[in-house]
Tab-separated table of C-alpha atoms and ligand atoms in Angstrom:
chain	number	residue	atom	x	y	z
A	229	MET	CA	18.111	10.430	23.876
A	230	GLY	CA	15.643	8.473	21.943
A	231	ALA	CA	15.229	8.889	18.049
A	232	ARG	CA	12.199	11.404	16.460
A	233	VAL	CA	10.690	10.337	13.903
A	234	LEU	CA	9.065	11.145	10.819
A	235	LEU	CA	5.909	9.982	9.293
A	236	VAL	CA	4.226	11.064	6.173
A	237	GLY	CA	0.639	10.287	5.746
A	238	MET	CA	-2.552	10.292	7.194
A	239	GLY	CA	-4.313	6.658	6.522
A	240	ALA	CA	-4.590	3.505	9.292
A	241	ARG	CA	-1.001	2.706	8.012
A	242	GLU	CA	0.571	5.572	9.675
A	243	HIS	CA	-1.414	4.762	12.576
A	244	ALA	CA	-0.529	1.548	12.363
A	245	VAL	CA	3.432	2.114	11.935
A	246	ALA	CA	3.326	5.205	14.178
A	247	TRP	CA	2.094	2.573	16.888
A	248	LYS	CA	4.993	-0.045	16.427
A	249	LEU	CA	7.164	2.838	16.518
A	250	THR	CA	6.188	3.998	20.058
A	251	GLN	CA	6.737	0.519	21.166
A	252	SER	CA	10.688	1.456	20.731
A	253	PRO	CA	12.465	2.128	23.330
A	254	ASP	CA	14.748	3.896	20.699
A	255	VAL	CA	12.109	6.060	19.865
A	256	GLU	CA	11.469	9.373	21.777
A	257	GLU	CA	9.001	10.524	19.641
A	258	VAL	CA	6.874	10.409	16.646
A	259	PHE	CA	5.706	12.940	14.040
A	260	VAL	CA	2.815	12.425	11.406
A	261	ALA	CA	2.334	14.679	8.647
A	262	PRO	CA	-0.518	15.727	8.101
A	263	GLY	CA	-1.960	12.157	10.292
A	264	ASN	CA	-5.494	11.665	11.404
A	265	ALA	CA	-7.362	11.942	15.448
A	266	GLY	CA	-5.805	8.548	15.849
A	267	THR	CA	-2.457	9.293	15.482
A	268	ALA	CA	-2.577	12.376	17.338
A	269	GLN	CA	-3.083	10.151	20.553
A	270	ILE	CA	0.181	8.482	20.383
A	271	ALA	CA	2.230	10.854	18.532
A	272	THR	CA	2.359	14.530	17.175
A	273	ASN	CA	0.718	15.702	13.943
A	274	VAL	CA	2.118	17.767	12.536
A	275	PRO	CA	-0.356	19.699	9.657
A	276	ILE	CA	1.386	19.242	6.535
A	277	ASP	CA	0.165	18.403	2.952
A	278	PRO	CA	2.287	14.842	1.768
A	279	LYS	CA	3.567	16.803	-1.523
A	280	ASP	CA	4.768	19.848	-0.195
A	281	ILE	CA	8.234	18.439	0.437
A	282	ASP	CA	9.831	21.912	0.860
A	283	SER	CA	7.341	22.020	3.988
A	284	LEU	CA	8.225	18.688	5.283
A	285	ILE	CA	11.851	19.692	4.782
A	286	GLU	CA	12.025	22.949	6.732
A	287	ALA	CA	9.386	21.150	9.354
A	288	ALA	CA	11.731	17.768	9.812
A	289	ASN	CA	14.545	20.379	10.478
A	290	ASP	CA	12.549	22.434	13.085
A	291	LEU	CA	11.242	19.446	15.175
A	292	LYS	CA	14.526	17.832	14.955
A	293	ILE	CA	13.769	15.063	12.877
A	294	ASP	CA	16.744	12.247	13.066
A	295	PHE	CA	14.863	9.452	10.847
A	296	TYR	CA	12.152	9.623	7.830
A	297	LEU	CA	10.126	6.044	7.563
A	298	ALA	CA	8.434	5.690	4.515
A	299	THR	CA	4.976	4.726	4.170
A	300	MET	CA	2.729	6.679	1.923
A	301	ASP	CA	3.098	6.488	-2.367
A	302	ASP	CA	3.644	10.359	-2.808
A	303	PRO	CA	6.634	12.114	-1.296
A	304	GLN	CA	9.330	9.670	-2.298
A	305	PRO	CA	8.497	10.453	-6.441
A	306	LEU	CA	9.431	13.913	-5.376
A	307	GLY	CA	12.477	13.725	-3.687
A	308	LEU	CA	11.810	13.728	0.190
A	309	VAL	CA	14.065	10.644	0.638
A	310	ASP	CA	17.113	12.460	-1.387
A	311	ARG	CA	16.603	15.928	0.143
A	312	LEU	CA	16.714	14.904	3.898
A	313	ARG	CA	19.897	12.225	3.057
A	314	GLU	CA	21.434	15.284	1.603
A	315	ARG	CA	21.065	16.672	5.116
A	316	GLY	CA	22.408	13.639	6.852
A	317	LEU	CA	19.305	12.282	7.760
A	318	PRO	CA	18.865	8.300	7.765
A	319	CYS	CA	15.645	7.032	6.164
A	320	TYR	CA	14.161	4.190	5.097
A	321	GLY	CA	12.686	4.718	1.999
A	322	PRO	CA	13.445	4.649	-2.034
A	323	THR	CA	15.248	7.868	-3.249
A	324	ALA	CA	13.275	9.289	-6.061
A	325	ALA	CA	15.411	7.257	-8.771
A	326	ALA	CA	14.093	4.034	-7.058
A	327	ALA	CA	10.856	5.148	-6.571
A	328	GLN	CA	9.772	5.616	-9.914
A	329	ILE	CA	9.589	1.582	-9.840
A	330	GLU	CA	5.952	2.407	-8.270
A	331	ALA	CA	5.960	6.044	-9.787
A	332	SER	CA	6.387	5.474	-13.528
A	333	LYS	CA	4.550	2.114	-14.655
A	334	ALA	CA	6.129	2.908	-18.334
A	335	TRP	CA	9.683	2.958	-16.317
A	336	SER	CA	8.733	-0.090	-14.525
A	337	LYS	CA	7.626	-1.944	-17.071
A	338	GLN	CA	10.878	-1.409	-19.485
A	339	PHE	CA	12.656	-2.451	-15.903
A	340	MET	CA	10.871	-5.656	-16.048
A	341	VAL	CA	11.935	-6.489	-19.508
A	342	ASP	CA	15.507	-5.562	-18.930
A	343	HIS	CA	15.943	-7.650	-15.933
A	344	GLY	CA	14.057	-11.048	-17.113
A	345	ILE	CA	11.295	-10.422	-14.934
A	346	THR	CA	7.950	-11.859	-16.114
A	347	THR	CA	5.051	-9.302	-16.894
A	348	ALA	CA	2.475	-9.299	-19.437
A	349	ILE	CA	3.153	-8.365	-22.906
A	350	HIS	CA	3.021	-4.414	-23.250
A	351	ARG	CA	3.600	-1.438	-25.061
A	352	THR	CA	4.333	2.307	-23.687
A	353	PHE	CA	2.846	5.776	-25.610
A	354	ARG	CA	2.813	9.538	-25.157
A	355	ASP	CA	0.818	9.666	-28.095
A	356	HIS	CA	-2.841	9.623	-28.001
A	357	ASN	CA	-3.292	8.645	-31.987
A	358	ASP	CA	0.321	6.241	-31.981
A	359	ALA	CA	-1.387	4.654	-29.064
A	360	VAL	CA	-5.365	4.232	-31.011
A	361	ALA	CA	-3.210	3.346	-33.982
A	362	TYR	CA	-1.029	0.234	-31.623
A	363	VAL	CA	-5.014	-0.767	-30.316
A	364	GLU	CA	-6.723	-0.905	-33.570
A	365	SER	CA	-4.016	-3.013	-34.748
A	366	LEU	CA	-4.131	-5.741	-31.966
A	367	PRO	CA	-6.992	-8.197	-32.408
A	368	ASP	CA	-10.398	-7.652	-30.404
A	369	ALA	CA	-9.613	-8.722	-26.929
A	370	PRO	CA	-9.558	-8.093	-23.676
A	371	ILE	CA	-6.876	-5.555	-22.866
A	372	VAL	CA	-5.352	-3.235	-19.860
A	373	VAL	CA	-4.983	0.670	-20.458
A	374	LYS	CA	-3.150	2.116	-17.804
A	375	ALA	CA	-2.273	5.690	-16.500
A	376	SER	CA	1.329	5.432	-16.167
A	377	GLY	CA	1.673	7.903	-13.041
A	378	LEU	CA	0.487	7.813	-9.644
A	379	ALA	CA	-2.922	8.105	-9.637
A	380	ALA	CA	-4.600	6.555	-6.320
A	381	GLY	CA	-4.827	3.207	-7.391
A	382	LYS	CA	-7.683	3.981	-10.074
A	383	GLY	CA	-5.247	4.737	-13.333
A	384	ALA	CA	-5.578	0.752	-14.349
A	385	LEU	CA	-8.939	0.508	-16.621
A	386	VAL	CA	-9.291	-3.267	-17.623
A	387	CYS	CA	-11.356	-3.477	-20.865
A	388	ASP	CA	-13.324	-6.125	-22.367
A	389	ASP	CA	-12.305	-5.348	-25.969
A	390	ARG	CA	-11.031	-2.833	-28.480
A	391	GLU	CA	-13.408	-0.276	-27.942
A	392	GLY	CA	-12.802	-0.231	-24.202
A	393	ALA	CA	-9.359	0.468	-24.760
A	394	LEU	CA	-10.583	3.296	-27.181
A	395	LEU	CA	-12.479	4.439	-24.287
A	396	ALA	CA	-9.904	4.091	-21.724
A	397	LEU	CA	-7.207	5.997	-24.076
A	398	ASP	CA	-9.773	8.972	-24.512
A	399	THR	CA	-10.176	9.106	-20.724
A	400	ILE	CA	-6.934	8.866	-19.804
A	401	MET	CA	-4.617	10.947	-23.102
A	402	ILE	CA	-7.842	13.023	-24.021
A	403	LYS	CA	-10.250	13.839	-20.958
A	404	ARG	CA	-7.119	13.614	-18.515
A	405	ALA	CA	-8.886	12.193	-16.097
A	406	PHE	CA	-5.795	11.337	-14.007
A	407	GLY	CA	-3.891	14.837	-14.844
A	408	THR	CA	-0.143	14.377	-15.742
A	409	ALA	CA	0.157	10.787	-14.547
A	410	GLY	CA	-1.618	10.145	-17.832
A	411	ASP	CA	0.742	11.222	-19.957
A	412	GLN	CA	2.416	8.396	-20.253
A	413	VAL	CA	-0.230	5.272	-20.975
A	414	VAL	CA	1.158	1.674	-20.880
A	415	ILE	CA	-1.318	-0.755	-23.032
A	416	GLU	CA	-0.707	-4.497	-22.071
A	417	GLU	CA	-2.541	-7.763	-22.682
A	418	ARG	CA	-4.973	-9.033	-19.969
A	419	LEU	CA	-4.036	-11.742	-17.845
A	420	GLN	CA	-6.399	-14.493	-16.476
A	421	GLY	CA	-5.328	-15.908	-12.906
A	422	TRP	CA	-5.338	-14.700	-9.385
A	423	GLU	CA	-3.991	-11.848	-7.538
A	424	THR	CA	-1.771	-12.138	-4.609
A	425	SER	CA	1.445	-9.493	-3.318
A	426	THR	CA	4.657	-9.843	-1.400
A	427	HIS	CA	6.146	-7.215	0.825
A	428	ALA	CA	9.581	-6.831	1.465
A	429	ILE	CA	12.023	-5.275	3.409
A	430	CYS	CA	14.866	-3.743	1.664
A	431	ASP	CA	18.203	-1.964	2.028
A	432	GLY	CA	19.203	-1.437	-1.105
A	433	GLU	CA	20.974	-4.994	-1.281
A	434	THR	CA	19.678	-7.369	0.838
A	435	ALA	CA	15.593	-7.888	0.833
A	436	VAL	CA	13.348	-9.836	3.979
A	437	LEU	CA	9.940	-10.663	2.813
A	438	THR	CA	7.105	-9.813	5.667
A	439	PRO	CA	4.558	-13.269	6.477
A	440	SER	CA	2.256	-12.902	3.829
A	441	ALA	CA	-1.651	-10.871	3.732
A	442	THR	CA	-4.075	-10.827	1.932
A	443	ASP	CA	-6.396	-7.620	1.122
A	444	TYR	CA	-10.031	-7.145	0.116
A	445	LYS	CA	-10.271	-4.280	-2.251
A	446	ARG	CA	-14.125	-4.367	-3.831
A	447	ALA	CA	-16.608	-2.547	-1.195
A	448	LEU	CA	-19.119	-5.006	-0.867
A	449	THR	CA	-19.379	-8.537	0.628
A	450	GLY	CA	-19.125	-11.287	-1.819
A	451	ASP	CA	-16.367	-9.260	-3.650
A	452	ARG	CA	-18.692	-6.710	-5.198
A	453	GLY	CA	-19.084	-3.106	-6.079
A	454	LEU	CA	-16.380	-0.575	-7.163
A	455	ASN	CA	-12.567	-1.034	-6.096
A	456	THR	CA	-11.081	0.934	-2.852
A	457	GLY	CA	-8.166	1.187	-1.002
A	458	GLY	CA	-8.412	-1.581	0.535
A	459	MET	CA	-11.970	-2.837	3.037
A	460	GLY	CA	-9.740	-5.415	4.940
A	461	ALA	CA	-6.904	-7.487	4.887
A	462	TYR	CA	-5.792	-10.730	7.248
A	463	SER	CA	-2.500	-12.540	7.849
A	464	PRO	CA	-0.890	-14.981	6.909
A	465	SER	CA	-3.103	-15.452	3.375
A	466	ILE	CA	-4.421	-18.892	2.799
A	467	ASP	CA	-3.508	-18.951	-0.899
A	468	VAL	CA	0.622	-18.107	-0.505
A	469	THR	CA	2.090	-21.563	-0.247
A	470	THR	CA	5.633	-21.691	1.199
A	471	ALA	CA	6.624	-22.792	-2.308
A	472	LEU	CA	4.898	-20.009	-4.020
A	473	SER	CA	6.590	-17.410	-1.380
A	474	LYS	CA	9.837	-18.808	-2.300
A	475	ALA	CA	9.126	-18.540	-6.045
A	476	ILE	CA	8.152	-15.021	-6.025
A	477	GLU	CA	11.540	-13.984	-3.630
A	478	GLN	CA	14.011	-15.752	-6.044
A	479	GLU	CA	12.032	-14.884	-9.311
A	480	VAL	CA	10.288	-11.221	-8.716
A	481	VAL	CA	12.298	-9.572	-5.306
A	482	LYS	CA	15.828	-10.851	-5.566
A	483	PRO	CA	15.958	-9.969	-9.324
A	484	THR	CA	14.381	-6.495	-8.574
A	485	ILE	CA	16.453	-5.589	-5.844
A	486	GLU	CA	19.437	-6.474	-8.059
A	487	GLY	CA	18.660	-4.986	-11.052
A	488	MET	CA	17.701	-1.533	-9.123
A	489	ALA	CA	21.582	-2.201	-7.432
A	490	ALA	CA	22.877	-2.735	-10.898
A	491	LEU	CA	21.245	0.593	-12.625
A	492	GLY	CA	22.869	2.449	-9.455
A	493	SER	CA	19.738	2.878	-7.675
A	494	PRO	CA	19.345	0.537	-4.938
A	495	PHE	CA	16.001	0.234	-3.512
A	496	ASN	CA	15.712	1.096	-0.200
A	497	GLY	CA	12.513	0.872	1.817
A	498	THR	CA	9.481	-1.520	1.544
A	499	LEU	CA	9.002	-3.193	-2.018
A	500	TYR	CA	5.866	-4.296	-2.468
A	501	PRO	CA	5.403	-5.738	-6.019
A	502	GLY	CA	1.151	-7.077	-7.101
A	503	LEU	CA	1.311	-10.636	-8.999
A	504	MET	CA	-0.817	-12.222	-11.132
A	505	ILE	CA	-0.643	-15.990	-10.271
A	506	THR	CA	-1.459	-17.921	-14.151
A	507	ASP	CA	-0.959	-21.379	-15.854
A	508	ARG	CA	2.057	-19.845	-17.616
A	509	GLY	CA	3.735	-18.227	-14.492
A	510	ASN	CA	3.983	-15.641	-11.795
A	511	TYR	CA	3.321	-12.390	-13.983
A	512	VAL	CA	4.319	-9.063	-11.978
A	513	LEU	CA	1.361	-6.676	-12.437
A	514	GLU	CA	3.249	-3.211	-10.975
A	515	TYR	CA	5.255	-2.648	-8.295
A	516	ASN	CA	4.823	-0.016	-5.037
A	517	ALA	CA	7.578	1.216	-3.154
A	518	ARG	CA	6.075	1.179	0.057
A	519	LEU	CA	3.709	-0.501	2.963
A	520	GLY	CA	0.550	-1.333	1.397
A	521	ASP	CA	-3.021	-0.266	3.276
A	522	PRO	CA	-4.763	-2.278	4.895
A	523	GLU	CA	-2.036	-4.831	4.737
A	524	ALA	CA	0.325	-2.693	6.964
A	525	GLN	CA	-2.380	-2.518	9.964
A	526	VAL	CA	-2.041	-6.395	10.010
A	527	LEU	CA	1.472	-7.217	9.911
A	528	MET	CA	2.728	-4.499	12.425
A	529	ALA	CA	0.021	-6.182	14.490
A	530	ARG	CA	1.880	-9.468	13.723
A	531	LEU	CA	5.568	-8.072	13.992
A	532	ASN	CA	7.207	-8.540	17.501
A	533	SER	CA	10.449	-7.100	16.920
A	534	ASP	CA	11.068	-3.575	17.052
A	535	LEU	CA	10.290	-1.863	13.962
A	536	PHE	CA	12.492	1.239	14.740
A	537	THR	CA	15.539	-1.392	14.884
A	538	ILE	CA	14.818	-2.657	11.574
A	539	CYS	CA	14.275	0.023	9.480
A	540	ARG	CA	17.082	2.099	11.044
A	541	ALA	CA	19.307	-1.084	9.968
A	542	ALA	CA	18.093	-1.100	6.121
A	543	ALA	CA	18.558	2.225	5.896
A	544	GLU	CA	22.217	2.041	6.836
A	545	GLY	CA	22.561	-1.236	4.374
A	546	GLY	CA	22.576	-3.615	7.389
A	547	LEU	CA	19.757	-5.612	7.135
A	548	SER	CA	21.302	-8.878	7.204
A	549	SER	CA	22.523	-8.472	10.303
A	550	VAL	CA	19.214	-8.014	12.422
A	551	ASP	CA	16.700	-10.531	13.452
A	552	ILE	CA	13.097	-9.977	12.361
A	553	SER	CA	10.559	-12.070	14.195
A	554	TRP	CA	6.700	-12.543	13.907
A	555	SER	CA	3.931	-13.748	15.800
A	556	LYS	CA	2.515	-17.385	14.840
A	557	GLU	CA	-0.581	-16.079	15.560
A	558	PRO	CA	-2.970	-15.016	12.498
A	559	ALA	CA	-4.330	-11.569	12.419
A	560	VAL	CA	-7.429	-9.861	10.796
A	561	GLY	CA	-7.839	-6.223	9.681
A	562	VAL	CA	-11.632	-5.122	9.288
A	563	VAL	CA	-12.461	-1.798	7.798
A	564	ILE	CA	-14.664	0.450	8.388
A	565	ALA	CA	-15.790	2.871	5.928
A	566	SER	CA	-18.537	5.734	5.303
A	567	GLY	CA	-21.717	4.580	4.210
A	568	GLY	CA	-21.146	5.275	-0.146
A	569	TYR	CA	-17.491	4.960	0.321
A	570	PRO	CA	-15.689	5.055	-2.648
A	571	ARG	CA	-18.617	7.316	-4.034
A	572	GLU	CA	-20.119	9.944	-2.356
A	573	TYR	CA	-19.881	10.200	1.366
A	574	THR	CA	-20.938	12.386	4.162
A	575	THR	CA	-18.581	13.270	7.396
A	576	GLY	CA	-18.408	14.794	10.527
A	577	HIS	CA	-20.318	12.411	12.394
A	578	LEU	CA	-19.517	11.281	15.959
A	579	ILE	CA	-17.725	8.096	16.303
A	580	ASP	CA	-19.300	6.019	19.082
A	581	GLY	CA	-17.726	2.962	21.248
A	582	LEU	CA	-14.106	3.511	20.719
A	583	ASP	CA	-14.060	3.308	24.689
A	584	LYS	CA	-15.499	0.173	24.572
A	585	ILE	CA	-13.022	-1.772	22.417
A	586	ASP	CA	-10.802	-4.857	24.172
A	587	GLU	CA	-7.343	-3.863	25.882
A	588	ASP	CA	-5.701	-6.381	22.961
A	589	VAL	CA	-7.612	-4.924	20.166
A	590	GLN	CA	-6.032	-2.548	17.738
A	591	VAL	CA	-7.866	0.817	16.386
A	592	PHE	CA	-6.239	1.960	14.037
A	593	HIS	CA	-7.748	5.550	12.270
A	594	ALA	CA	-7.695	6.581	9.266
A	595	GLY	CA	-10.447	9.130	8.026
A	596	THR	CA	-11.097	10.687	11.673
A	597	ALA	CA	-10.733	14.255	12.795
A	598	LEU	CA	-11.066	15.434	16.961
A	599	THR	CA	-13.728	18.579	17.357
A	600	PRO	CA	-14.257	19.970	20.142
A	601	LYS	CA	-17.752	17.140	20.430
A	602	GLY	CA	-15.028	13.980	20.013
A	603	VAL	CA	-13.832	12.025	17.740
A	604	VAL	CA	-15.650	12.456	14.120
A	605	THR	CA	-15.500	10.718	10.756
A	606	ASN	CA	-13.630	12.710	8.133
A	607	GLY	CA	-12.894	10.294	5.199
A	608	GLY	CA	-13.952	7.328	3.323
A	609	ARG	CA	-12.324	4.586	4.771
A	610	VAL	CA	-12.638	5.937	8.640
A	611	LEU	CA	-10.928	2.830	10.983
A	612	THR	CA	-9.486	-0.300	11.029
A	613	VAL	CA	-10.290	-2.775	13.781
A	614	VAL	CA	-7.335	-5.680	14.103
A	615	ALA	CA	-7.443	-8.523	16.661
A	616	ARG	CA	-5.190	-11.470	16.541
A	617	GLY	CA	-5.761	-14.649	17.689
A	618	PRO	CA	-4.485	-18.262	17.978
A	619	THR	CA	-6.055	-19.636	14.526
A	620	LEU	CA	-7.574	-17.040	11.504
A	621	ALA	CA	-11.257	-17.756	13.032
A	622	ALA	CA	-10.555	-16.837	16.638
A	623	ALA	CA	-8.703	-13.419	14.687
A	624	ARG	CA	-12.013	-12.907	12.775
A	625	ALA	CA	-14.220	-13.591	15.205
A	626	LYS	CA	-12.251	-10.981	17.799
A	627	ALA	CA	-11.958	-8.379	14.650
A	628	TYR	CA	-15.444	-8.469	14.130
A	629	GLU	CA	-17.118	-9.157	17.458
A	630	ASN	CA	-14.988	-5.504	18.735
A	631	ALA	CA	-15.979	-3.811	15.046
A	632	GLN	CA	-19.632	-4.310	16.061
A	633	PHE	CA	-18.917	-1.709	18.917
A	634	ILE	CA	-18.246	1.228	16.855
A	635	ARG	CA	-20.955	3.143	15.276
A	636	PHE	CA	-21.277	6.215	13.236
A	637	GLU	CA	-23.992	7.305	10.968
A	638	GLY	CA	-23.567	5.401	7.634
A	639	ALA	CA	-20.918	2.894	8.840
A	640	TYR	CA	-20.407	0.140	6.870
A	641	MET	CA	-17.983	-2.822	6.623
A	642	ARG	CA	-17.983	-6.145	4.452
A	643	SER	CA	-18.986	-8.854	6.467
A	644	ASP	CA	-16.518	-11.537	5.015
A	645	ILE	CA	-12.743	-10.216	5.601
A	646	ALA	CA	-11.303	-13.284	6.412
A	647	GLU	CA	-13.879	-16.157	5.539
A	648	ILE	CA	-12.106	-18.485	4.092
A	649	GLU	CA	-14.447	-20.925	2.252
A	650	GLU	CA	-12.116	-22.318	-0.268
A	651	ILE	CA	-8.494	-23.387	0.016
A	652	ARG	CA	-7.157	-23.052	-3.912
B	179	ADP	N1	-2.410	-7.004	-17.138
B	179	ADP	C1	-3.242	-7.302	-16.801
B	179	ADP	N2	-4.255	-8.420	-16.582
B	179	ADP	C2	-5.516	-8.555	-15.874
B	179	ADP	N3	-5.904	-7.666	-15.113
B	179	ADP	C3	-4.855	-6.397	-14.949
B	179	ADP	C4	-3.807	-6.393	-15.152
B	179	ADP	N4	-2.887	-5.489	-14.787
B	179	ADP	C5	-3.526	-4.968	-13.748
B	179	ADP	N5	-4.938	-5.482	-13.790
B	179	ADP	C6	-5.774	-5.277	-12.518
B	179	ADP	O1	-6.166	-4.159	-12.399
B	179	ADP	C7	-5.876	-3.522	-10.893
B	179	ADP	C8	-5.044	-2.313	-10.978
B	179	ADP	O2	-3.554	-2.283	-11.894
B	179	ADP	P1	-2.072	-1.884	-11.350
B	179	ADP	O3	-1.321	-2.533	-12.164
B	179	ADP	O4	-1.842	-2.973	-9.903
B	179	ADP	O5	-2.361	-0.820	-10.689
B	179	ADP	P2	-2.876	0.221	-9.619
B	179	ADP	O6	-2.683	-0.664	-8.456
B	179	ADP	O7	-1.323	1.311	-9.617
B	179	ADP	O8	-4.277	0.860	-10.256
B	179	ADP	C9	-5.163	-4.993	-10.364
B	179	ADP	O9	-4.734	-4.703	-9.140
B	179	ADP	C10	-5.925	-6.090	-11.315
B	179	ADP	O10	-6.834	-6.283	-10.852
B	180	MG	MG1	-2.301	-2.322	-7.946
C-alpha cells in the first residue's frame, strides 16, 4: 500500500508538488488543505485553513495520513510538524523551533551573526521610541525596515532616507500594518547589488542544492509595477554560475545547516535563502523555510527523480543515500494573473482554453475554484503555465504559446519571463 501524503496550501506550488507526488509508485493518494480546482483533479482537497493546526491534526488522523510534506510558510511556526511527529508521522519540513529561521527575521539575523554568515548590519527593536532614536542617530542614508514576523512577503520596507525609515516604523509599529508580525522590527543597512536565491533539500545534516531558478517579482513587463508573490520563473538561472552556486553552498547553506544542528534544532525541509550579490560579497537577506512559488513550479517540471522517495529519505535523515536527478532541459513558468493584481481585482470569471494545452505542458492552478459552470478565477495569481524545452528559448516559446490559449476576463501575464537580454 502506498502512502497517503498531506500538503497544506492553495497555490500553484502545491499543485506542482501534488502533480509530482502522484507520479510516485509509493504514493497512494495526495490530500491538499485547502487546495484549488487544479489539485482537486489529481488529489483530494480538504477544506481547512492552513493556520488551523488543530483541524489539520484531526484531519491527518481521520484521513490516515502517512506523511506530511511542508510547502507553505504558515503551518510550521505554529507547530504542525512538531505535533505530527509526536504522533509518529514522518514529516519533511521544519519544527517550530527550526522554522523561526523564516518566521522571525530578528531571530534569523542573530543566527547569521552568531554563525558568521554574511548579512547586512542590523539592529532589532521591540520599542518604537528606541527604534526612532536609533534611526535618528544614523546618517540620512538608504535604510531597510522589516517587520520581523511572517507578513506574506510585504513586511520589508526599503527606504531611501531617514524620513522614509521613520514612516516605515510608524507603519509597522504604530499603525500595525502587518499585525503581530510587527511586534519586532529589524532595521538594516540597504545593500546594493543583484538578487538571487537558492533552494536546498535538507535532512537536518545533509543539504542538497536544487538547480538554480529565477523568479520575477514585479507585476508588470519590464520589471515595473508593484511587488507580487511572483509572476513567473525559469530554471536554470542564466546569472547563477557554478562558482556562485558553490560559494552559496559553502558560505551560506552549509554553515546554516551546521549552525541549526548545533543549536539543537536541526533543519529539516527546504531551505531557501534570499541573497544580495554585492561587490563586497554574498549577503543573505533572509531565509525561507519552504519552496518558493513560482520557483517550485519550474523545479518540479525539471525533477526526474521520485519526489516522495527524496522527501521520505530527508524526513528520516537519510538524504545522502538518495540520488536526485534533474532534467537537463530548462523550464519556464508564466503566471497568468487577474487584472489589477496585486491591487484590487475581481474573481469568478470563467477560465477558457484549459483543454487546448499541449500534453507535455503543465498548467498549475493557484486562484481557481470549481463551480457548476466550470473552473473560475478565485484569486490574484490564477495559474502558472510551465513548459520545458531543449533550450531556454524553446521552453519559453512553448510556455507562451500555450499561455495564449487560456482566456478569462482581465487575464494578465508578463511578456518577458525568461527573456534573456544580457548575460551578467
Ligand atoms: N538589506 C537590504 N538591502 C537592499 N534591499 C533589501 C534588503 N533587505 C531586503 N531588501 C529588499 O526587500 C525585499 C524583501 O526583503 P526580504 O528580507 O526578502 O523579506 P520578505 O521576502 O519576507 O518580504 C528583498 O527581496 C530585497 O529586494
Ligand atoms: Mg524575500
